[in-house]
GROMACS .gro file of C-alpha atoms in nm:
model
  188
    1GLU     CA    1   1.479   0.107   1.527
    2THR     CA    2   1.479   0.477   1.399
    3PRO     CA    3   1.264   0.654   1.757
    4THR     CA    4   1.224   0.978   1.655
    5ALA     CA    5   1.127   0.873   1.278
    6PRO     CA    6   0.746   0.657   1.337
    7VAL     CA    7   0.741   0.337   1.112
    8ILE     CA    8   0.368   0.241   1.172
    9HIS     CA    9   0.180  -0.104   1.049
   10SER     CA   10  -0.211   0.065   0.891
   11ALA     CA   11  -0.419  -0.035   1.160
   12HIS     CA   12  -0.164   0.221   1.383
   13TYR     CA   13  -0.214   0.507   1.195
   14LEU     CA   14  -0.445   0.687   1.368
   15ASP     CA   15  -0.281   0.604   1.648
   16HIS     CA   16  -0.022   0.827   1.544
   17ARG     CA   17  -0.232   1.034   1.265
   18HIS     CA   18  -0.125   1.356   1.455
   19GLU     CA   19   0.254   1.245   1.492
   20ILE     CA   20   0.249   1.124   1.088
   21LEU     CA   21   0.091   1.477   1.000
   22ALA     CA   22   0.382   1.658   1.147
   23ALA     CA   23   0.674   1.480   0.924
   24GLU     CA   24   0.848   1.638   0.730
   25HIS     CA   25   0.828   1.410   0.437
   26ILE     CA   26   0.639   1.115   0.448
   27THR     CA   27   0.604   0.697   0.276
   28VAL     CA   28   0.314   0.497   0.214
   29ILE     CA   29   0.437   0.153   0.127
   30GLY     CA   30   0.123  -0.012  -0.023
   31SER     CA   31  -0.110  -0.065  -0.326
   32GLY     CA   32  -0.413  -0.169  -0.178
   33GLN     CA   33  -0.751  -0.018   0.017
   34SER     CA   34  -0.551   0.121   0.314
   35GLY     CA   35  -0.236   0.272   0.203
   36ALA     CA   36  -0.482   0.431  -0.101
   37GLU     CA   37  -0.678   0.607   0.214
   38ILE     CA   38  -0.350   0.694   0.386
   39PHE     CA   39  -0.204   0.840   0.118
   40LEU     CA   40  -0.504   1.062   0.022
   41ASP     CA   41  -0.572   1.126   0.335
   42LEU     CA   42  -0.201   1.301   0.428
   43LEU     CA   43  -0.245   1.428   0.132
   44ARG     CA   44  -0.612   1.599   0.250
   45HIS     CA   45  -0.423   1.728   0.570
   46ARG     CA   46  -0.082   1.807   0.433
   47PRO     CA   47  -0.030   2.203   0.216
   48ALA     CA   48  -0.072   2.270  -0.147
   49GLY     CA   49   0.249   2.186  -0.252
   50LYS     CA   50   0.401   2.096   0.058
   51GLU     CA   51   0.294   1.775   0.022
   52LYS     CA   52   0.602   1.618   0.056
   53ILE     CA   53   0.469   1.219   0.047
   54HIS     CA   54   0.608   0.895  -0.218
   55TRP     CA   55   0.327   0.627  -0.201
   56LEU     CA   56   0.538   0.331  -0.322
   57ALA     CA   57   0.401  -0.032  -0.434
   58ARG     CA   58   0.540  -0.419  -0.625
   59THR     CA   59   0.185  -0.377  -0.777
   60PRO     CA   60   0.242  -0.265  -1.149
   61ALA     CA   61   0.016  -0.012  -1.093
   62PHE     CA   62  -0.174   0.150  -0.846
   63ALA     CA   63  -0.516   0.063  -1.002
   64PRO     CA   64  -0.913  -0.084  -0.966
   65MET     CA   65  -1.006  -0.325  -0.741
   66GLU     CA   66  -1.201  -0.638  -0.929
   67TYR     CA   67  -1.545  -0.580  -0.887
   68SER     CA   68  -1.710  -0.706  -1.186
   69LYS     CA   69  -1.967  -0.985  -1.163
   70LEU     CA   70  -1.738  -1.292  -1.397
   71GLY     CA   71  -1.430  -1.160  -1.190
   72LEU     CA   72  -1.513  -1.222  -0.898
   73GLU     CA   73  -1.666  -1.602  -1.029
   74GLN     CA   74  -1.261  -1.646  -0.879
   75PHE     CA   75  -1.453  -1.687  -0.573
   76THR     CA   76  -1.670  -1.955  -0.655
   77PRO     CA   77  -1.636  -2.262  -0.502
   78ASP     CA   78  -1.636  -2.372  -0.821
   79TYR     CA   79  -1.343  -2.170  -0.893
   80THR     CA   80  -1.202  -2.218  -0.538
   81ARG     CA   81  -1.208  -2.633  -0.623
   82TYR     CA   82  -1.031  -2.605  -0.977
   83PHE     CA   83  -0.725  -2.396  -0.842
   84HIS     CA   84  -0.624  -2.601  -0.508
   85ALA     CA   85  -0.607  -2.873  -0.776
   86LEU     CA   86  -0.341  -2.719  -0.956
   87PRO     CA   87   0.020  -2.815  -0.934
   88GLU     CA   88   0.147  -2.594  -0.638
   89ALA     CA   89   0.454  -2.416  -0.907
   90VAL     CA   90   0.118  -2.382  -1.111
   91ARG     CA   91  -0.072  -2.189  -0.813
   92ASP     CA   92   0.213  -2.014  -0.720
   93GLN     CA   93   0.174  -1.874  -1.053
   94LEU     CA   94  -0.144  -1.780  -1.072
   95LEU     CA   95  -0.169  -1.631  -0.780
   96PRO     CA   96   0.051  -1.276  -0.867
   97GLN     CA   97  -0.119  -1.314  -1.198
   98GLN     CA   98  -0.469  -1.245  -0.965
   99TRP     CA   99  -0.332  -0.863  -0.803
  100GLN     CA  100  -0.610  -0.723  -0.853
  101LEU     CA  101  -0.870  -0.911  -0.695
  102TYR     CA  102  -0.638  -0.825  -0.326
  103LYS     CA  103  -0.456  -0.603  -0.406
  104GLY     CA  104  -0.639  -0.371  -0.556
  105ILE     CA  105  -0.835  -0.033  -0.430
  106ASP     CA  106  -1.215   0.056  -0.505
  107ALA     CA  107  -1.275   0.325  -0.748
  108GLU     CA  108  -1.458   0.591  -0.533
  109THR     CA  109  -1.095   0.642  -0.326
  110LEU     CA  110  -0.905   0.577  -0.669
  111ALA     CA  111  -1.133   0.867  -0.859
  112ALA     CA  112  -1.073   1.141  -0.511
  113ILE     CA  113  -0.716   1.035  -0.482
  114HIS     CA  114  -0.768   1.209  -0.847
  115ASP     CA  115  -0.941   1.553  -0.825
  116GLU     CA  116  -0.755   1.616  -0.450
  117LEU     CA  117  -0.429   1.615  -0.687
  118TYR     CA  118  -0.650   1.775  -1.057
  119ARG     CA  119  -0.722   2.030  -0.750
  120ARG     CA  120  -0.402   2.056  -0.611
  121THR     CA  121  -0.256   2.164  -1.013
  122LEU     CA  122  -0.571   2.456  -1.109
  123HIS     CA  123  -0.379   2.759  -0.902
  124GLY     CA  124  -0.056   2.730  -1.153
  125GLY     CA  125   0.138   2.576  -0.865
  126TRP     CA  126   0.193   2.069  -0.874
  127PRO     CA  127   0.229   1.881  -0.586
  128ASP     CA  128   0.455   1.742  -0.384
  129ALA     CA  129   0.336   1.420  -0.422
  130VAL     CA  130   0.478   1.127  -0.594
  131LEU     CA  131   0.338   0.768  -0.672
  132THR     CA  132   0.612   0.487  -0.806
  133PRO     CA  133   0.432   0.212  -0.858
  134GLY     CA  134   0.593  -0.138  -0.916
  135VAL     CA  135   0.858  -0.078  -0.683
  136ASN     CA  136   1.092  -0.305  -0.407
  137VAL     CA  137   1.201  -0.208  -0.094
  138ARG     CA  138   1.528  -0.445  -0.060
  139THR     CA  139   1.609  -0.293   0.296
  140ALA     CA  140   1.542  -0.005   0.552
  141GLY     CA  141   1.857   0.163   0.751
  142ARG     CA  142   1.850   0.428   0.953
  143VAL     CA  143   2.006   0.786   0.857
  144GLY     CA  144   2.088   0.999   1.218
  145THR     CA  145   1.820   0.936   1.408
  146THR     CA  146   1.486   1.158   1.264
  147ARG     CA  147   1.540   0.949   0.954
  148VAL     CA  148   1.475   0.654   0.767
  149GLU     CA  149   1.632   0.569   0.392
  150LEU     CA  150   1.502   0.346   0.199
  151HIS     CA  151   1.699   0.162  -0.063
  152LEU     CA  152   1.465   0.059  -0.368
  153ASP     CA  153   1.470  -0.189  -0.718
  154HIS     CA  154   1.306  -0.097  -0.973
  155ILE     CA  155   1.105  -0.430  -1.117
  156GLN     CA  156   1.108  -0.266  -1.474
  157GLN     CA  157   1.409  -0.057  -1.529
  158GLY     CA  158   1.580  -0.352  -1.348
  159THR     CA  159   1.674   0.012  -1.142
  160ARG     CA  160   1.804   0.057  -0.734
  161SER     CA  161   1.750   0.379  -0.578
  162ARG     CA  162   1.735   0.535  -0.195
  163LEU     CA  163   1.471   0.724  -0.045
  164THR     CA  164   1.522   0.909   0.262
  165THR     CA  165   1.198   1.014   0.443
  166ASP     CA  166   1.090   1.108   0.785
  167ALA     CA  167   0.762   0.881   0.798
  168VAL     CA  168   0.619   0.526   0.700
  169ILE     CA  169   0.325   0.386   0.731
  170LEU     CA  170   0.387  -0.010   0.592
  171ALA     CA  171  -0.021  -0.056   0.466
  172THR     CA  172   0.154  -0.420   0.403
  173GLY     CA  173  -0.096  -0.634   0.466
  174TYR     CA  174  -0.104  -0.887   0.784
  175ARG     CA  175   0.064  -1.184   0.856
  176GLU     CA  176  -0.186  -1.524   0.953
  177ARG     CA  177  -0.102  -1.575   1.327
  178PRO     CA  178  -0.229  -1.876   1.483
  179THR     CA  179  -0.607  -1.857   1.631
  180ASP     CA  180  -0.629  -2.143   1.862
  181ALA     CA  181  -0.523  -2.047   2.147
  182LEU     CA  182  -0.825  -1.769   2.029
  183LEU     CA  183  -1.066  -2.012   1.963
  184ALA     CA  184  -0.979  -2.268   2.268
  185PRO     CA  185  -1.252  -2.102   2.480
  186LEU     CA  186  -1.538  -2.221   2.246
  187ASP     CA  187  -1.450  -2.603   2.224
  188LEU     CA  188  -1.723  -2.820   2.347
   0.00000   0.00000   0.00000
């Protein structure tokens, strides 16, 4: 509802990339692969020392995706049957602990982000890029017609803060949609 402050889902990032890059301050929300790739793209295309990018996530860290052989055992039919046989309360408790299986970032992207941030410090400067995991966006509101104010809850600190930004990219996943209408023509 802020006509001149773009707030978009990551699925539409490339369509609005030019507009986003023109914003003075940009905030990316989401700790997964899409958020990481967008943060890296923004970082690479903003002037050194004047990046003005925040990256926020609810997860406790910006961490690599669990991709080890044993970690992937959680996708076997045996584990799936085990998991779904558990009481709902136990499944609800387990799921957030498995966040690196579905909200992690591939190691190559994490290394590229680190290298880009490091490269920007080599001449004595420091990038104006802030990575903040462990934060919930409680609410958001307009500030005038050009800015968005995010109200943040810092999970571990138990504090609240505000962040004012000119553009927001929501790399927050996708909502499941009914597929009945899409698949109906395939019914025999």
